[in-house]
JSON list of C-alpha atoms and ligand atoms in Angstrom, two decimals:
[
{"chain": "A", "resi": 1, "resn": "MET", "atom": "CA", "xyz": [10.35, 3.44, 6.54]},
{"chain": "A", "resi": 2, "resn": "LYS", "atom": "CA", "xyz": [7.69, 1.46, 8.42]},
{"chain": "A", "resi": 3, "resn": "ASP", "atom": "CA", "xyz": [4.81, 1.45, 5.97]},
{"chain": "A", "resi": 4, "resn": "PRO", "atom": "CA", "xyz": [5.93, 2.89, 2.61]},
{"chain": "A", "resi": 5, "resn": "ARG", "atom": "CA", "xyz": [3.06, 4.66, 0.87]},
{"chain": "A", "resi": 6, "resn": "ILE", "atom": "CA", "xyz": [4.37, 4.30, -2.66]},
{"chain": "A", "resi": 7, "resn": "ILE", "atom": "CA", "xyz": [3.62, 1.26, -4.80]},
{"chain": "A", "resi": 8, "resn": "VAL", "atom": "CA", "xyz": [5.78, 1.32, -7.92]},
{"chain": "A", "resi": 9, "resn": "ALA", "atom": "CA", "xyz": [3.93, -0.08, -10.97]},
{"chain": "A", "resi": 10, "resn": "LEU", "atom": "CA", "xyz": [6.24, -2.49, -12.80]},
{"chain": "A", "resi": 11, "resn": "ASP", "atom": "CA", "xyz": [4.52, -2.02, -16.16]},
{"chain": "A", "resi": 12, "resn": "PHE", "atom": "CA", "xyz": [6.89, -4.06, -18.31]},
{"chain": "A", "resi": 13, "resn": "SER", "atom": "CA", "xyz": [6.67, -6.97, -20.71]},
{"chain": "A", "resi": 14, "resn": "SER", "atom": "CA", "xyz": [9.66, -8.93, -19.41]},
{"chain": "A", "resi": 15, "resn": "ALA", "atom": "CA", "xyz": [11.19, -10.03, -16.12]},
{"chain": "A", "resi": 16, "resn": "GLU", "atom": "CA", "xyz": [14.53, -8.47, -17.14]},
{"chain": "A", "resi": 17, "resn": "GLN", "atom": "CA", "xyz": [13.07, -4.97, -17.46]},
{"chain": "A", "resi": 18, "resn": "ALA", "atom": "CA", "xyz": [11.13, -5.33, -14.20]},
{"chain": "A", "resi": 19, "resn": "LEU", "atom": "CA", "xyz": [14.21, -6.54, -12.31]},
{"chain": "A", "resi": 20, "resn": "ILE", "atom": "CA", "xyz": [16.40, -3.77, -13.72]},
{"chain": "A", "resi": 21, "resn": "LEU", "atom": "CA", "xyz": [14.01, -1.21, -12.23]},
{"chain": "A", "resi": 22, "resn": "ALA", "atom": "CA", "xyz": [13.56, -3.18, -8.99]},
{"chain": "A", "resi": 23, "resn": "ASP", "atom": "CA", "xyz": [17.34, -3.26, -8.52]},
{"chain": "A", "resi": 24, "resn": "LYS", "atom": "CA", "xyz": [17.40, 0.53, -8.67]},
{"chain": "A", "resi": 25, "resn": "LEU", "atom": "CA", "xyz": [14.71, 0.79, -5.96]},
{"chain": "A", "resi": 26, "resn": "ASP", "atom": "CA", "xyz": [14.78, 0.11, -2.22]},
{"chain": "A", "resi": 27, "resn": "PRO", "atom": "CA", "xyz": [12.20, -2.23, -0.62]},
{"chain": "A", "resi": 28, "resn": "MET", "atom": "CA", "xyz": [12.37, -0.09, 2.53]},
{"chain": "A", "resi": 29, "resn": "LEU", "atom": "CA", "xyz": [11.06, 2.88, 0.52]},
{"chain": "A", "resi": 30, "resn": "CYS", "atom": "CA", "xyz": [8.34, 1.37, -1.67]},
{"chain": "A", "resi": 31, "resn": "ARG", "atom": "CA", "xyz": [6.31, -1.68, -2.61]},
{"chain": "A", "resi": 32, "resn": "VAL", "atom": "CA", "xyz": [5.90, -2.91, -6.18]},
{"chain": "A", "resi": 33, "resn": "LYS", "atom": "CA", "xyz": [2.89, -3.76, -8.33]},
{"chain": "A", "resi": 34, "resn": "VAL", "atom": "CA", "xyz": [2.80, -6.65, -10.78]},
{"chain": "A", "resi": 35, "resn": "GLY", "atom": "CA", "xyz": [-0.08, -6.32, -13.25]},
{"chain": "A", "resi": 36, "resn": "LYS", "atom": "CA", "xyz": [-1.63, -8.39, -16.00]},
{"chain": "A", "resi": 37, "resn": "GLU", "atom": "CA", "xyz": [1.03, -7.79, -18.68]},
{"chain": "A", "resi": 38, "resn": "LEU", "atom": "CA", "xyz": [4.02, -8.66, -16.53]},
{"chain": "A", "resi": 39, "resn": "PHE", "atom": "CA", "xyz": [2.32, -11.55, -14.75]},
{"chain": "A", "resi": 40, "resn": "THR", "atom": "CA", "xyz": [1.09, -13.08, -18.00]},
{"chain": "A", "resi": 41, "resn": "ALA", "atom": "CA", "xyz": [4.55, -12.78, -19.50]},
{"chain": "A", "resi": 42, "resn": "THR", "atom": "CA", "xyz": [6.57, -13.97, -16.51]},
{"chain": "A", "resi": 43, "resn": "GLY", "atom": "CA", "xyz": [4.30, -15.89, -14.10]},
{"chain": "A", "resi": 44, "resn": "PRO", "atom": "CA", "xyz": [4.67, -16.34, -10.35]},
{"chain": "A", "resi": 45, "resn": "GLN", "atom": "CA", "xyz": [8.47, -16.84, -10.55]},
{"chain": "A", "resi": 46, "resn": "LEU", "atom": "CA", "xyz": [8.96, -13.12, -11.06]},
{"chain": "A", "resi": 47, "resn": "VAL", "atom": "CA", "xyz": [6.76, -12.36, -8.04]},
{"chain": "A", "resi": 48, "resn": "GLU", "atom": "CA", "xyz": [8.89, -14.76, -5.99]},
{"chain": "A", "resi": 49, "resn": "ARG", "atom": "CA", "xyz": [12.10, -13.12, -7.23]},
{"chain": "A", "resi": 50, "resn": "LEU", "atom": "CA", "xyz": [10.82, -9.70, -6.24]},
{"chain": "A", "resi": 51, "resn": "MET", "atom": "CA", "xyz": [9.87, -10.99, -2.79]},
{"chain": "A", "resi": 52, "resn": "ASP", "atom": "CA", "xyz": [13.32, -12.60, -2.46]},
{"chain": "A", "resi": 53, "resn": "LYS", "atom": "CA", "xyz": [14.74, -9.12, -3.03]},
{"chain": "A", "resi": 54, "resn": "GLY", "atom": "CA", "xyz": [12.67, -7.92, -0.06]},
{"chain": "A", "resi": 55, "resn": "PHE", "atom": "CA", "xyz": [9.78, -6.26, -1.91]},
{"chain": "A", "resi": 56, "resn": "GLU", "atom": "CA", "xyz": [6.18, -6.62, -0.82]},
{"chain": "A", "resi": 57, "resn": "VAL", "atom": "CA", "xyz": [4.06, -7.20, -3.93]},
{"chain": "A", "resi": 58, "resn": "PHE", "atom": "CA", "xyz": [0.64, -5.93, -4.93]},
{"chain": "A", "resi": 59, "resn": "LEU", "atom": "CA", "xyz": [-0.65, -8.52, -7.42]},
{"chain": "A", "resi": 60, "resn": "ASP", "atom": "CA", "xyz": [-2.95, -6.41, -9.60]},
{"chain": "A", "resi": 61, "resn": "LEU", "atom": "CA", "xyz": [-4.92, -9.00, -11.59]},
{"chain": "A", "resi": 62, "resn": "LYS", "atom": "CA", "xyz": [-8.42, -7.59, -10.92]},
{"chain": "A", "resi": 63, "resn": "PHE", "atom": "CA", "xyz": [-10.17, -10.94, -10.58]},
{"chain": "A", "resi": 64, "resn": "HIS", "atom": "CA", "xyz": [-13.75, -10.96, -11.94]},
{"chain": "A", "resi": 65, "resn": "ASP", "atom": "CA", "xyz": [-15.41, -14.35, -12.36]},
{"chain": "A", "resi": 66, "resn": "ILE", "atom": "CA", "xyz": [-17.84, -16.69, -10.63]},
{"chain": "A", "resi": 67, "resn": "PRO", "atom": "CA", "xyz": [-17.34, -16.80, -6.85]},
{"chain": "A", "resi": 68, "resn": "SER", "atom": "CA", "xyz": [-15.58, -20.19, -6.64]},
{"chain": "A", "resi": 69, "resn": "THR", "atom": "CA", "xyz": [-13.13, -19.32, -9.41]},
{"chain": "A", "resi": 70, "resn": "VAL", "atom": "CA", "xyz": [-12.27, -15.99, -7.80]},
{"chain": "A", "resi": 71, "resn": "ALA", "atom": "CA", "xyz": [-11.92, -17.65, -4.37]},
{"chain": "A", "resi": 72, "resn": "ASN", "atom": "CA", "xyz": [-9.46, -20.16, -5.82]},
{"chain": "A", "resi": 73, "resn": "ALA", "atom": "CA", "xyz": [-7.49, -17.41, -7.58]},
{"chain": "A", "resi": 74, "resn": "CYS", "atom": "CA", "xyz": [-7.31, -15.54, -4.26]},
{"chain": "A", "resi": 75, "resn": "LYS", "atom": "CA", "xyz": [-6.06, -18.69, -2.52]},
{"chain": "A", "resi": 76, "resn": "ALA", "atom": "CA", "xyz": [-3.33, -18.96, -5.16]},
{"chain": "A", "resi": 77, "resn": "ALA", "atom": "CA", "xyz": [-2.35, -15.33, -4.47]},
{"chain": "A", "resi": 78, "resn": "LEU", "atom": "CA", "xyz": [-2.28, -16.12, -0.75]},
{"chain": "A", "resi": 79, "resn": "SER", "atom": "CA", "xyz": [-0.01, -19.11, -1.19]},
{"chain": "A", "resi": 80, "resn": "LEU", "atom": "CA", "xyz": [2.26, -16.99, -3.37]},
{"chain": "A", "resi": 81, "resn": "GLY", "atom": "CA", "xyz": [2.55, -14.74, -0.31]},
{"chain": "A", "resi": 82, "resn": "VAL", "atom": "CA", "xyz": [1.67, -11.40, -1.93]},
{"chain": "A", "resi": 83, "resn": "TRP", "atom": "CA", "xyz": [1.01, -8.38, 0.29]},
{"chain": "A", "resi": 84, "resn": "MET", "atom": "CA", "xyz": [-2.09, -7.20, -1.60]},
{"chain": "A", "resi": 85, "resn": "THR", "atom": "CA", "xyz": [-4.36, -8.37, -4.41]},
{"chain": "A", "resi": 86, "resn": "ASN", "atom": "CA", "xyz": [-7.61, -7.18, -5.97]},
{"chain": "A", "resi": 87, "resn": "VAL", "atom": "CA", "xyz": [-10.97, -8.07, -7.48]},
{"chain": "A", "resi": 88, "resn": "HIS", "atom": "CA", "xyz": [-13.64, -6.15, -9.43]},
{"chain": "A", "resi": 89, "resn": "ALA", "atom": "CA", "xyz": [-16.45, -4.94, -7.19]},
{"chain": "A", "resi": 90, "resn": "LEU", "atom": "CA", "xyz": [-18.76, -5.38, -10.21]},
{"chain": "A", "resi": 91, "resn": "GLY", "atom": "CA", "xyz": [-18.42, -9.14, -9.61]},
{"chain": "A", "resi": 92, "resn": "GLY", "atom": "CA", "xyz": [-21.09, -8.63, -6.96]},
{"chain": "A", "resi": 93, "resn": "ILE", "atom": "CA", "xyz": [-21.74, -9.52, -3.36]},
{"chain": "A", "resi": 94, "resn": "LYS", "atom": "CA", "xyz": [-21.28, -13.31, -3.57]},
{"chain": "A", "resi": 95, "resn": "MET", "atom": "CA", "xyz": [-18.01, -13.01, -5.45]},
{"chain": "A", "resi": 96, "resn": "LEU", "atom": "CA", "xyz": [-16.66, -10.40, -3.03]},
{"chain": "A", "resi": 97, "resn": "ALA", "atom": "CA", "xyz": [-17.65, -12.50, -0.02]},
{"chain": "A", "resi": 98, "resn": "ALA", "atom": "CA", "xyz": [-16.00, -15.59, -1.53]},
{"chain": "A", "resi": 99, "resn": "ALA", "atom": "CA", "xyz": [-12.80, -13.61, -2.14]},
{"chain": "A", "resi": 100, "resn": "ARG", "atom": "CA", "xyz": [-12.82, -12.34, 1.44]},
{"chain": "A", "resi": 101, "resn": "ASP", "atom": "CA", "xyz": [-13.34, -15.87, 2.81]},
{"chain": "A", "resi": 102, "resn": "ALA", "atom": "CA", "xyz": [-10.35, -17.05, 0.81]},
{"chain": "A", "resi": 103, "resn": "LEU", "atom": "CA", "xyz": [-8.15, -14.30, 2.24]},
{"chain": "A", "resi": 104, "resn": "PRO", "atom": "CA", "xyz": [-8.78, -14.03, 5.97]},
{"chain": "A", "resi": 105, "resn": "PRO", "atom": "CA", "xyz": [-8.13, -10.57, 7.44]},
{"chain": "A", "resi": 106, "resn": "GLY", "atom": "CA", "xyz": [-4.50, -10.24, 8.49]},
{"chain": "A", "resi": 107, "resn": "THR", "atom": "CA", "xyz": [-3.24, -12.19, 5.48]},
{"chain": "A", "resi": 108, "resn": "THR", "atom": "CA", "xyz": [-3.04, -10.78, 1.94]},
{"chain": "A", "resi": 109, "resn": "LYS", "atom": "CA", "xyz": [-4.82, -7.42, 1.79]},
{"chain": "A", "resi": 110, "resn": "LEU", "atom": "CA", "xyz": [-7.88, -7.55, -0.46]},
{"chain": "A", "resi": 111, "resn": "ILE", "atom": "CA", "xyz": [-9.08, -4.46, -2.27]},
{"chain": "A", "resi": 112, "resn": "ALA", "atom": "CA", "xyz": [-11.62, -3.86, -5.04]},
{"chain": "A", "resi": 113, "resn": "VAL", "atom": "CA", "xyz": [-11.65, -1.94, -8.27]},
{"chain": "A", "resi": 114, "resn": "THR", "atom": "CA", "xyz": [-14.88, 0.06, -8.31]},
{"chain": "A", "resi": 115, "resn": "LEU", "atom": "CA", "xyz": [-15.10, 1.59, -11.79]},
{"chain": "A", "resi": 116, "resn": "LEU", "atom": "CA", "xyz": [-12.08, 1.75, -14.06]},
{"chain": "A", "resi": 117, "resn": "THR", "atom": "CA", "xyz": [-10.99, 5.37, -14.42]},
{"chain": "A", "resi": 118, "resn": "SER", "atom": "CA", "xyz": [-11.15, 4.87, -18.20]},
{"chain": "A", "resi": 119, "resn": "ILE", "atom": "CA", "xyz": [-14.95, 4.54, -17.98]},
{"chain": "A", "resi": 120, "resn": "GLY", "atom": "CA", "xyz": [-16.91, 7.75, -18.48]},
{"chain": "A", "resi": 121, "resn": "PRO", "atom": "CA", "xyz": [-20.66, 8.57, -18.35]},
{"chain": "A", "resi": 122, "resn": "ASN", "atom": "CA", "xyz": [-21.22, 7.51, -22.01]},
{"chain": "A", "resi": 123, "resn": "ASP", "atom": "CA", "xyz": [-19.54, 4.15, -21.41]},
{"chain": "A", "resi": 124, "resn": "LEU", "atom": "CA", "xyz": [-21.82, 3.56, -18.43]},
{"chain": "A", "resi": 125, "resn": "ASP", "atom": "CA", "xyz": [-24.86, 4.35, -20.54]},
{"chain": "A", "resi": 126, "resn": "SER", "atom": "CA", "xyz": [-23.75, 1.86, -23.18]},
{"chain": "A", "resi": 127, "resn": "ILE", "atom": "CA", "xyz": [-23.63, -0.97, -20.63]},
{"chain": "A", "resi": 128, "resn": "GLY", "atom": "CA", "xyz": [-27.06, -0.12, -19.23]},
{"chain": "A", "resi": 129, "resn": "LEU", "atom": "CA", "xyz": [-25.93, 1.80, -16.14]},
{"chain": "A", "resi": 130, "resn": "ASN", "atom": "CA", "xyz": [-27.68, 5.15, -16.37]},
{"chain": "A", "resi": 131, "resn": "ARG", "atom": "CA", "xyz": [-25.91, 6.75, -13.44]},
{"chain": "A", "resi": 132, "resn": "GLU", "atom": "CA", "xyz": [-23.10, 9.16, -12.74]},
{"chain": "A", "resi": 133, "resn": "PRO", "atom": "CA", "xyz": [-19.69, 7.44, -12.45]},
{"chain": "A", "resi": 134, "resn": "GLY", "atom": "CA", "xyz": [-19.20, 9.02, -9.01]},
{"chain": "A", "resi": 135, "resn": "ASP", "atom": "CA", "xyz": [-22.44, 7.45, -7.74]},
{"chain": "A", "resi": 136, "resn": "VAL", "atom": "CA", "xyz": [-21.47, 4.04, -9.08]},
{"chain": "A", "resi": 137, "resn": "VAL", "atom": "CA", "xyz": [-18.03, 4.30, -7.46]},
{"chain": "A", "resi": 138, "resn": "GLN", "atom": "CA", "xyz": [-19.61, 5.16, -4.14]},
{"chain": "A", "resi": 139, "resn": "LYS", "atom": "CA", "xyz": [-22.15, 2.35, -4.30]},
{"chain": "A", "resi": 140, "resn": "LEU", "atom": "CA", "xyz": [-19.47, -0.20, -5.19]},
{"chain": "A", "resi": 141, "resn": "ALA", "atom": "CA", "xyz": [-17.16, 1.08, -2.46]},
{"chain": "A", "resi": 142, "resn": "TRP", "atom": "CA", "xyz": [-19.96, 0.53, 0.08]},
{"chain": "A", "resi": 143, "resn": "LEU", "atom": "CA", "xyz": [-20.50, -2.96, -1.29]},
{"chain": "A", "resi": 144, "resn": "ALA", "atom": "CA", "xyz": [-16.79, -3.75, -0.95]},
{"chain": "A", "resi": 145, "resn": "ARG", "atom": "CA", "xyz": [-16.81, -2.48, 2.60]},
{"chain": "A", "resi": 146, "resn": "ASP", "atom": "CA", "xyz": [-19.97, -4.40, 3.52]},
{"chain": "A", "resi": 147, "resn": "CYS", "atom": "CA", "xyz": [-18.31, -7.57, 2.23]},
{"chain": "A", "resi": 148, "resn": "GLY", "atom": "CA", "xyz": [-15.38, -6.94, 4.56]},
{"chain": "A", "resi": 149, "resn": "LEU", "atom": "CA", "xyz": [-12.80, -5.99, 1.93]},
{"chain": "A", "resi": 150, "resn": "ASP", "atom": "CA", "xyz": [-9.86, -3.91, 3.12]},
{"chain": "A", "resi": 151, "resn": "GLY", "atom": "CA", "xyz": [-10.41, -1.07, 0.68]},
{"chain": "A", "resi": 152, "resn": "VAL", "atom": "CA", "xyz": [-10.75, 0.11, -2.91]},
{"chain": "A", "resi": 153, "resn": "ILE", "atom": "CA", "xyz": [-8.73, 1.62, -5.73]},
{"chain": "A", "resi": 154, "resn": "CYS", "atom": "CA", "xyz": [-9.90, 5.09, -6.66]},
{"chain": "A", "resi": 155, "resn": "SER", "atom": "CA", "xyz": [-8.67, 8.23, -8.40]},
{"chain": "A", "resi": 156, "resn": "ALA", "atom": "CA", "xyz": [-7.30, 10.99, -6.18]},
{"chain": "A", "resi": 157, "resn": "LEU", "atom": "CA", "xyz": [-10.33, 13.04, -7.13]},
{"chain": "A", "resi": 158, "resn": "GLU", "atom": "CA", "xyz": [-12.67, 10.49, -5.55]},
{"chain": "A", "resi": 159, "resn": "THR", "atom": "CA", "xyz": [-10.48, 9.93, -2.52]},
{"chain": "A", "resi": 160, "resn": "ALA", "atom": "CA", "xyz": [-11.63, 12.88, -0.41]},
{"chain": "A", "resi": 161, "resn": "ARG", "atom": "CA", "xyz": [-15.31, 11.95, -0.71]},
{"chain": "A", "resi": 162, "resn": "LEU", "atom": "CA", "xyz": [-14.69, 8.24, -0.09]},
{"chain": "A", "resi": 163, "resn": "ARG", "atom": "CA", "xyz": [-12.49, 9.00, 2.93]},
{"chain": "A", "resi": 164, "resn": "GLN", "atom": "CA", "xyz": [-15.28, 11.13, 4.36]},
{"chain": "A", "resi": 165, "resn": "ILE", "atom": "CA", "xyz": [-17.94, 8.45, 3.83]},
{"chain": "A", "resi": 166, "resn": "MET", "atom": "CA", "xyz": [-15.90, 5.35, 4.69]},
{"chain": "A", "resi": 167, "resn": "GLY", "atom": "CA", "xyz": [-14.02, 6.66, 7.70]},
{"chain": "A", "resi": 168, "resn": "ASN", "atom": "CA", "xyz": [-10.38, 6.01, 8.47]},
{"chain": "A", "resi": 169, "resn": "ASN", "atom": "CA", "xyz": [-10.46, 2.24, 8.66]},
{"chain": "A", "resi": 170, "resn": "PHE", "atom": "CA", "xyz": [-10.75, 1.64, 4.92]},
{"chain": "A", "resi": 171, "resn": "CYS", "atom": "CA", "xyz": [-7.78, 1.50, 2.62]},
{"chain": "A", "resi": 172, "resn": "LEU", "atom": "CA", "xyz": [-7.77, 3.87, -0.37]},
{"chain": "A", "resi": 173, "resn": "VAL", "atom": "CA", "xyz": [-5.24, 3.10, -3.10]},
{"chain": "A", "resi": 174, "resn": "THR", "atom": "CA", "xyz": [-4.76, 5.84, -5.68]},
{"chain": "A", "resi": 175, "resn": "PRO", "atom": "CA", "xyz": [-3.15, 5.73, -9.14]},
{"chain": "A", "resi": 176, "resn": "GLY", "atom": "CA", "xyz": [-2.84, 8.68, -11.55]},
{"chain": "A", "resi": 177, "resn": "ILE", "atom": "CA", "xyz": [-0.14, 10.44, -9.54]},
{"chain": "A", "resi": 178, "resn": "ARG", "atom": "CA", "xyz": [1.93, 13.12, -11.27]},
{"chain": "A", "resi": 179, "resn": "LEU", "atom": "CA", "xyz": [4.40, 15.72, -10.09]},
{"chain": "A", "resi": 180, "resn": "VAL", "atom": "CA", "xyz": [3.66, 19.20, -11.41]},
{"chain": "A", "resi": 181, "resn": "ASP", "atom": "CA", "xyz": [6.69, 19.12, -13.73]},
{"chain": "A", "resi": 182, "resn": "PHE", "atom": "CA", "xyz": [6.12, 15.59, -15.09]},
{"chain": "A", "resi": 183, "resn": "PRO", "atom": "CA", "xyz": [4.25, 14.54, -18.31]},
{"chain": "A", "resi": 184, "resn": "VAL", "atom": "CA", "xyz": [0.61, 13.57, -17.81]},
{"chain": "A", "resi": 185, "resn": "ASP", "atom": "CA", "xyz": [0.88, 10.67, -20.36]},
{"chain": "A", "resi": 186, "resn": "ASP", "atom": "CA", "xyz": [-2.47, 8.94, -20.88]},
{"chain": "A", "resi": 187, "resn": "GLN", "atom": "CA", "xyz": [-3.75, 9.71, -17.40]},
{"chain": "A", "resi": 188, "resn": "GLN", "atom": "CA", "xyz": [-6.63, 12.17, -17.09]},
{"chain": "A", "resi": 189, "resn": "ARG", "atom": "CA", "xyz": [-7.73, 12.37, -13.49]},
{"chain": "A", "resi": 190, "resn": "ILE", "atom": "CA", "xyz": [-4.40, 13.12, -11.90]},
{"chain": "A", "resi": 191, "resn": "ALA", "atom": "CA", "xyz": [-3.13, 14.59, -8.64]},
{"chain": "A", "resi": 192, "resn": "THR", "atom": "CA", "xyz": [0.21, 15.31, -7.03]},
{"chain": "A", "resi": 193, "resn": "PRO", "atom": "CA", "xyz": [1.35, 13.02, -4.19]},
{"chain": "A", "resi": 194, "resn": "ARG", "atom": "CA", "xyz": [0.73, 15.87, -1.75]},
{"chain": "A", "resi": 195, "resn": "VAL", "atom": "CA", "xyz": [-2.90, 16.33, -2.85]},
{"chain": "A", "resi": 196, "resn": "ALA", "atom": "CA", "xyz": [-3.57, 12.57, -2.94]},
{"chain": "A", "resi": 197, "resn": "ILE", "atom": "CA", "xyz": [-2.35, 12.21, 0.66]},
{"chain": "A", "resi": 198, "resn": "GLN", "atom": "CA", "xyz": [-4.20, 15.35, 1.71]},
{"chain": "A", "resi": 199, "resn": "ASN", "atom": "CA", "xyz": [-7.38, 13.84, 0.22]},
{"chain": "A", "resi": 200, "resn": "GLY", "atom": "CA", "xyz": [-6.93, 10.74, 2.36]},
{"chain": "A", "resi": 201, "resn": "ALA", "atom": "CA", "xyz": [-5.13, 8.19, 0.16]},
{"chain": "A", "resi": 202, "resn": "ASP", "atom": "CA", "xyz": [-3.24, 5.46, 2.03]},
{"chain": "A", "resi": 203, "resn": "TYR", "atom": "CA", "xyz": [-1.15, 4.17, -0.86]},
{"chain": "A", "resi": 204, "resn": "LEU", "atom": "CA", "xyz": [-0.15, 5.75, -4.17]},
{"chain": "A", "resi": 205, "resn": "VAL", "atom": "CA", "xyz": [0.40, 3.62, -7.29]},
{"chain": "A", "resi": 206, "resn": "ILE", "atom": "CA", "xyz": [3.09, 5.35, -9.33]},
{"chain": "A", "resi": 207, "resn": "GLY", "atom": "CA", "xyz": [4.49, 4.07, -12.62]},
{"chain": "A", "resi": 208, "resn": "ARG", "atom": "CA", "xyz": [6.13, 6.26, -15.25]},
{"chain": "A", "resi": 209, "resn": "PRO", "atom": "CA", "xyz": [7.12, 9.17, -12.99]},
{"chain": "A", "resi": 210, "resn": "ILE", "atom": "CA", "xyz": [9.51, 6.66, -11.38]},
{"chain": "A", "resi": 211, "resn": "SER", "atom": "CA", "xyz": [10.23, 4.15, -14.14]},
{"chain": "A", "resi": 212, "resn": "GLN", "atom": "CA", "xyz": [10.95, 6.75, -16.84]},
{"chain": "A", "resi": 213, "resn": "THR", "atom": "CA", "xyz": [13.40, 8.91, -14.88]},
{"chain": "A", "resi": 214, "resn": "VAL", "atom": "CA", "xyz": [17.17, 8.64, -15.08]},
{"chain": "A", "resi": 215, "resn": "ASP", "atom": "CA", "xyz": [17.44, 8.13, -11.33]},
{"chain": "A", "resi": 216, "resn": "PRO", "atom": "CA", "xyz": [14.40, 6.21, -9.99]},
{"chain": "A", "resi": 217, "resn": "LEU", "atom": "CA", "xyz": [15.79, 6.06, -6.44]},
{"chain": "A", "resi": 218, "resn": "ALA", "atom": "CA", "xyz": [16.26, 9.84, -6.30]},
{"chain": "A", "resi": 219, "resn": "MET", "atom": "CA", "xyz": [12.69, 10.25, -7.55]},
{"chain": "A", "resi": 220, "resn": "LEU", "atom": "CA", "xyz": [11.45, 7.81, -4.90]},
{"chain": "A", "resi": 221, "resn": "HIS", "atom": "CA", "xyz": [13.16, 9.89, -2.21]},
{"chain": "A", "resi": 222, "resn": "ARG", "atom": "CA", "xyz": [11.66, 13.07, -3.64]},
{"chain": "A", "resi": 223, "resn": "LEU", "atom": "CA", "xyz": [8.15, 11.60, -3.70]},
{"chain": "A", "resi": 224, "resn": "ASN", "atom": "CA", "xyz": [8.49, 10.12, -0.21]},
{"chain": "A", "resi": 225, "resn": "ASN", "atom": "CA", "xyz": [9.65, 13.51, 1.11]},
{"chain": "A", "resi": 226, "resn": "GLU", "atom": "CA", "xyz": [6.59, 15.17, -0.38]},
{"chain": "A", "resi": 227, "resn": "ILE", "atom": "CA", "xyz": [4.38, 12.50, 1.23]},
{"chain": "A", "resi": 228, "resn": "GLU", "atom": "CA", "xyz": [6.10, 12.73, 4.63]},
{"chain": "A", "resi": 229, "resn": "THR", "atom": "CA", "xyz": [5.80, 16.51, 4.62]},
{"chain": "A", "resi": 230, "resn": "GLN", "atom": "CA", "xyz": [2.07, 16.26, 3.96]},
{"chain": "A", "resi": 231, "resn": "LEU", "atom": "CA", "xyz": [1.55, 13.51, 6.55]},
{"chain": "A", "resi": 232, "resn": "ALA", "atom": "CA", "xyz": [3.26, 15.71, 9.14]},
{"chain": "A", "resi": 233, "resn": "ILE", "atom": "CA", "xyz": [0.76, 18.51, 8.35]},
{"chain": "A", "resi": 234, "resn": "ASP", "atom": "CA", "xyz": [-2.35, 16.26, 8.44]},
{"chain": "B", "resi": 1, "resn": "C5P", "atom": "O1", "xyz": [2.60, 5.23, -15.20]},
{"chain": "B", "resi": 1, "resn": "C5P", "atom": "P1", "xyz": [1.45, 5.55, -14.31]},
{"chain": "B", "resi": 1, "resn": "C5P", "atom": "O2", "xyz": [1.85, 6.25, -13.03]},
{"chain": "B", "resi": 1, "resn": "C5P", "atom": "O3", "xyz": [0.34, 6.27, -15.04]},
{"chain": "B", "resi": 1, "resn": "C5P", "atom": "O4", "xyz": [0.91, 4.10, -13.88]},
{"chain": "B", "resi": 1, "resn": "C5P", "atom": "C1", "xyz": [-0.26, 3.95, -13.12]},
{"chain": "B", "resi": 1, "resn": "C5P", "atom": "C2", "xyz": [-0.50, 2.51, -12.83]},
{"chain": "B", "resi": 1, "resn": "C5P", "atom": "O5", "xyz": [-1.75, 2.42, -12.15]},
{"chain": "B", "resi": 1, "resn": "C5P", "atom": "C3", "xyz": [-0.61, 1.60, -14.04]},
{"chain": "B", "resi": 1, "resn": "C5P", "atom": "O6", "xyz": [-0.08, 0.33, -13.66]},
{"chain": "B", "resi": 1, "resn": "C5P", "atom": "C4", "xyz": [-2.09, 1.50, -14.29]},
{"chain": "B", "resi": 1, "resn": "C5P", "atom": "O7", "xyz": [-2.45, 0.29, -14.89]},
{"chain": "B", "resi": 1, "resn": "C5P", "atom": "C5", "xyz": [-2.63, 1.56, -12.86]},
{"chain": "B", "resi": 1, "resn": "C5P", "atom": "N1", "xyz": [-4.01, 1.99, -12.74]},
{"chain": "B", "resi": 1, "resn": "C5P", "atom": "C6", "xyz": [-4.48, 3.20, -13.23]},
{"chain": "B", "resi": 1, "resn": "C5P", "atom": "N2", "xyz": [-5.80, 3.55, -13.09]},
{"chain": "B", "resi": 1, "resn": "C5P", "atom": "C7", "xyz": [-6.64, 2.71, -12.46]},
{"chain": "B", "resi": 1, "resn": "C5P", "atom": "C8", "xyz": [-6.18, 1.48, -11.95]},
{"chain": "B", "resi": 1, "resn": "C5P", "atom": "C9", "xyz": [-4.84, 1.17, -12.10]},
{"chain": "B", "resi": 1, "resn": "C5P", "atom": "O8", "xyz": [-3.70, 3.99, -13.77]},
{"chain": "B", "resi": 1, "resn": "C5P", "atom": "N3", "xyz": [-7.89, 3.06, -12.29]}
]
């Protein structure tokens, strides 16, 4: 598969658990995501081991700090050789520009978190942002685009609108993916792979529907088939 659309979230606390799942997957069929828990527990060595196994890695550390600190963190991600990394759009224009400068286009893909999907209208109010979450997401997505970032992370429910506004040349990465017959867990704003792709998502971050099944590779095939079928329709 040329550009696998699935990014498997390795949400584990140890390298052993992450590698057990990785060994059941196929780097031709997916990429993998290393987040804060796994990276804090295992460090860059695990990222290197995953890359040695042929996986492209999305380093999901959501950098949010002063511009020079974020730029240096991005440079470290670049020298690690990861495929994609991310920052918080709420870090503002100077921070986003510094991150972009540190990761020239064509190297590590740089995307932004707009608003965490766990933040609702009341949470926004309590931090002094008296606006609808959807409006904030849109504004921050524009900011990310204006600063030259490659894309944003958004829920499948926001994807259709963002795709319409941002055009095709902007990467939309969507978590909260569930098959109709799979537990929702703690996710709220969910969509099936078919709907996420139909709404314009480029990449789908999928954790438990793959990691918690008896046969993760079979599930990966099933999800990829659903995606391919939808892409053929679009
Ligand atoms: O297991 P599940 O498929 O729900 O995992 C989704 C992954 O996407 C997790 O790693 C989670 O941290 C991440 N994520 C999310 N919502 C966001 C951003 C990232 O669920 N807004």
